[in-house]
């Protein structure tokens, strides 16, 4: 549950083409979204860091319990694809 580790400082992207990035704390997960709008070339097939999320834990917890699932994409032609594979994340503590 994200209440044990609230987002600190928001969600950020270092990609200049990401026009909008947001997060929404849901009951049992964090929803994150990013958009590219216009005639920009996408990143299909490339390894890029779409965003970083910084959490501050209210108590110690095992980083291995974090996971990313339910990734969906919308292509420039409005094609919506659910549960896209190939996405990954890295969790680290300071």
PDB file of C-alpha atoms in Angstrom:
ATOM      1  CA  UNK A   1       0.000   0.000   0.000  1.00  0.00           C
ATOM      2  CA  UNK A   2       1.455   3.391  -0.923  1.00  0.00           C
ATOM      3  CA  UNK A   3       0.336   4.906   2.389  1.00  0.00           C
ATOM      4  CA  UNK A   4       3.374   3.173   3.956  1.00  0.00           C
ATOM      5  CA  UNK A   5       5.620   4.924   1.416  1.00  0.00           C
ATOM      6  CA  UNK A   6       4.088   8.200   0.233  1.00  0.00           C
ATOM      7  CA  UNK A   7       5.491   9.896  -2.867  1.00  0.00           C
ATOM      8  CA  UNK A   8       7.896  12.707  -2.007  1.00  0.00           C
ATOM      9  CA  UNK A   9       8.615  15.390  -4.595  1.00  0.00           C
ATOM     10  CA  UNK A  10       6.270  13.997  -7.227  1.00  0.00           C
ATOM     11  CA  UNK A  11       7.008  11.980 -10.332  1.00  0.00           C
ATOM     12  CA  UNK A  12       9.637  13.339 -12.696  1.00  0.00           C
ATOM     13  CA  UNK A  13      10.874  12.579 -16.189  1.00  0.00           C
ATOM     14  CA  UNK A  14      14.218  13.515 -17.686  1.00  0.00           C
ATOM     15  CA  UNK A  15      12.859  13.014 -21.229  1.00  0.00           C
ATOM     16  CA  UNK A  16      12.258  16.405 -22.862  1.00  0.00           C
ATOM     17  CA  UNK A  17       9.493  14.940 -25.051  1.00  0.00           C
ATOM     18  CA  UNK A  18       7.287  13.929 -22.107  1.00  0.00           C
ATOM     19  CA  UNK A  19       4.682  16.693 -22.036  1.00  0.00           C
ATOM     20  CA  UNK A  20       2.701  15.506 -19.017  1.00  0.00           C
ATOM     21  CA  UNK A  21       3.537  13.182 -16.165  1.00  0.00           C
ATOM     22  CA  UNK A  22       1.340  12.451 -13.172  1.00  0.00           C
ATOM     23  CA  UNK A  23       0.783  10.120 -10.267  1.00  0.00           C
ATOM     24  CA  UNK A  24      -2.356   9.262  -8.339  1.00  0.00           C
ATOM     25  CA  UNK A  25      -2.314   7.428  -5.025  1.00  0.00           C
ATOM     26  CA  UNK A  26      -4.934   4.679  -5.253  1.00  0.00           C
ATOM     27  CA  UNK A  27      -6.155   2.415  -2.427  1.00  0.00           C
ATOM     28  CA  UNK A  28      -3.536  -0.287  -2.955  1.00  0.00           C
ATOM     29  CA  UNK A  29      -1.233   1.030  -5.677  1.00  0.00           C
ATOM     30  CA  UNK A  30       0.261   4.113  -7.274  1.00  0.00           C
ATOM     31  CA  UNK A  31      -1.005   5.000 -10.747  1.00  0.00           C
ATOM     32  CA  UNK A  32       1.615   6.750 -12.912  1.00  0.00           C
ATOM     33  CA  UNK A  33       1.063   8.174 -16.374  1.00  0.00           C
ATOM     34  CA  UNK A  34       3.172   9.958 -18.960  1.00  0.00           C
ATOM     35  CA  UNK A  35       2.256  11.443 -22.336  1.00  0.00           C
ATOM     36  CA  UNK A  36       3.971  12.585 -25.487  1.00  0.00           C
ATOM     37  CA  UNK A  37       1.811  14.792 -27.680  1.00  0.00           C
ATOM     38  CA  UNK A  38       2.422  15.953 -31.212  1.00  0.00           C
ATOM     39  CA  UNK A  39       4.584  14.652 -34.036  1.00  0.00           C
ATOM     40  CA  UNK A  40       7.507  13.507 -31.889  1.00  0.00           C
ATOM     41  CA  UNK A  41       9.077  10.136 -32.635  1.00  0.00           C
ATOM     42  CA  UNK A  42       8.354   7.577 -29.914  1.00  0.00           C
ATOM     43  CA  UNK A  43      10.813   5.409 -28.015  1.00  0.00           C
ATOM     44  CA  UNK A  44       9.651   1.999 -29.246  1.00  0.00           C
ATOM     45  CA  UNK A  45      12.383  -0.613 -28.915  1.00  0.00           C
ATOM     46  CA  UNK A  46      14.717   1.741 -27.029  1.00  0.00           C
ATOM     47  CA  UNK A  47      15.825   1.498 -23.422  1.00  0.00           C
ATOM     48  CA  UNK A  48      14.835   4.776 -21.747  1.00  0.00           C
ATOM     49  CA  UNK A  49      13.947   5.882 -18.241  1.00  0.00           C
ATOM     50  CA  UNK A  50      10.429   7.248 -18.582  1.00  0.00           C
ATOM     51  CA  UNK A  51      10.205   8.534 -15.019  1.00  0.00           C
ATOM     52  CA  UNK A  52      11.537   8.424 -11.504  1.00  0.00           C
ATOM     53  CA  UNK A  53       9.398   8.279  -8.387  1.00  0.00           C
ATOM     54  CA  UNK A  54      10.848   9.129  -4.983  1.00  0.00           C
ATOM     55  CA  UNK A  55       9.193   7.609  -1.927  1.00  0.00           C
ATOM     56  CA  UNK A  56       9.736   8.293   1.741  1.00  0.00           C
ATOM     57  CA  UNK A  57       8.912   5.217   3.795  1.00  0.00           C
ATOM     58  CA  UNK A  58       6.998   5.660   7.039  1.00  0.00           C
ATOM     59  CA  UNK A  59       8.672   2.455   8.267  1.00  0.00           C
ATOM     60  CA  UNK A  60      11.240  -0.057   7.043  1.00  0.00           C
ATOM     61  CA  UNK A  61      10.001  -2.434   4.368  1.00  0.00           C
ATOM     62  CA  UNK A  62      11.455  -4.946   1.944  1.00  0.00           C
ATOM     63  CA  UNK A  63      12.157  -3.331  -1.456  1.00  0.00           C
ATOM     64  CA  UNK A  64      11.607  -6.704  -3.127  1.00  0.00           C
ATOM     65  CA  UNK A  65       7.886  -6.357  -2.353  1.00  0.00           C
ATOM     66  CA  UNK A  66       7.606  -3.496  -4.866  1.00  0.00           C
ATOM     67  CA  UNK A  67       6.462  -4.450  -8.350  1.00  0.00           C
ATOM     68  CA  UNK A  68       5.292  -2.878 -11.579  1.00  0.00           C
ATOM     69  CA  UNK A  69       2.365  -4.436 -13.394  1.00  0.00           C
ATOM     70  CA  UNK A  70      -0.620  -3.487 -15.480  1.00  0.00           C
ATOM     71  CA  UNK A  71       1.369  -1.333 -17.927  1.00  0.00           C
ATOM     72  CA  UNK A  72      -0.830  -0.058 -20.755  1.00  0.00           C
ATOM     73  CA  UNK A  73       0.100   2.073 -23.748  1.00  0.00           C
ATOM     74  CA  UNK A  74      -1.709   4.268 -26.252  1.00  0.00           C
ATOM     75  CA  UNK A  75       0.014   4.728 -29.606  1.00  0.00           C
ATOM     76  CA  UNK A  76      -0.126   7.843 -31.784  1.00  0.00           C
ATOM     77  CA  UNK A  77      -2.926   6.244 -33.839  1.00  0.00           C
ATOM     78  CA  UNK A  78      -4.972   5.785 -30.597  1.00  0.00           C
ATOM     79  CA  UNK A  79      -4.304   2.021 -30.449  1.00  0.00           C
ATOM     80  CA  UNK A  80      -4.686   0.997 -26.794  1.00  0.00           C
ATOM     81  CA  UNK A  81      -2.745  -2.034 -25.537  1.00  0.00           C
ATOM     82  CA  UNK A  82      -3.099  -3.441 -22.005  1.00  0.00           C
ATOM     83  CA  UNK A  83      -0.513  -5.400 -20.006  1.00  0.00           C
ATOM     84  CA  UNK A  84       2.439  -4.556 -22.230  1.00  0.00           C
ATOM     85  CA  UNK A  85       5.511  -6.642 -21.405  1.00  0.00           C
ATOM     86  CA  UNK A  86       9.125  -5.535 -21.417  1.00  0.00           C
ATOM     87  CA  UNK A  87       8.788  -2.748 -18.857  1.00  0.00           C
ATOM     88  CA  UNK A  88      10.889  -2.879 -15.715  1.00  0.00           C
ATOM     89  CA  UNK A  89      11.887  -0.773 -12.750  1.00  0.00           C
ATOM     90  CA  UNK A  90      14.727  -0.515 -10.294  1.00  0.00           C
ATOM     91  CA  UNK A  91      14.222   0.114  -6.576  1.00  0.00           C
ATOM     92  CA  UNK A  92      17.005   1.431  -4.402  1.00  0.00           C
ATOM     93  CA  UNK A  93      17.295   2.841  -0.925  1.00  0.00           C
ATOM     94  CA  UNK A  94      19.372   5.760   0.263  1.00  0.00           C
TER      95      UNK A  94
END
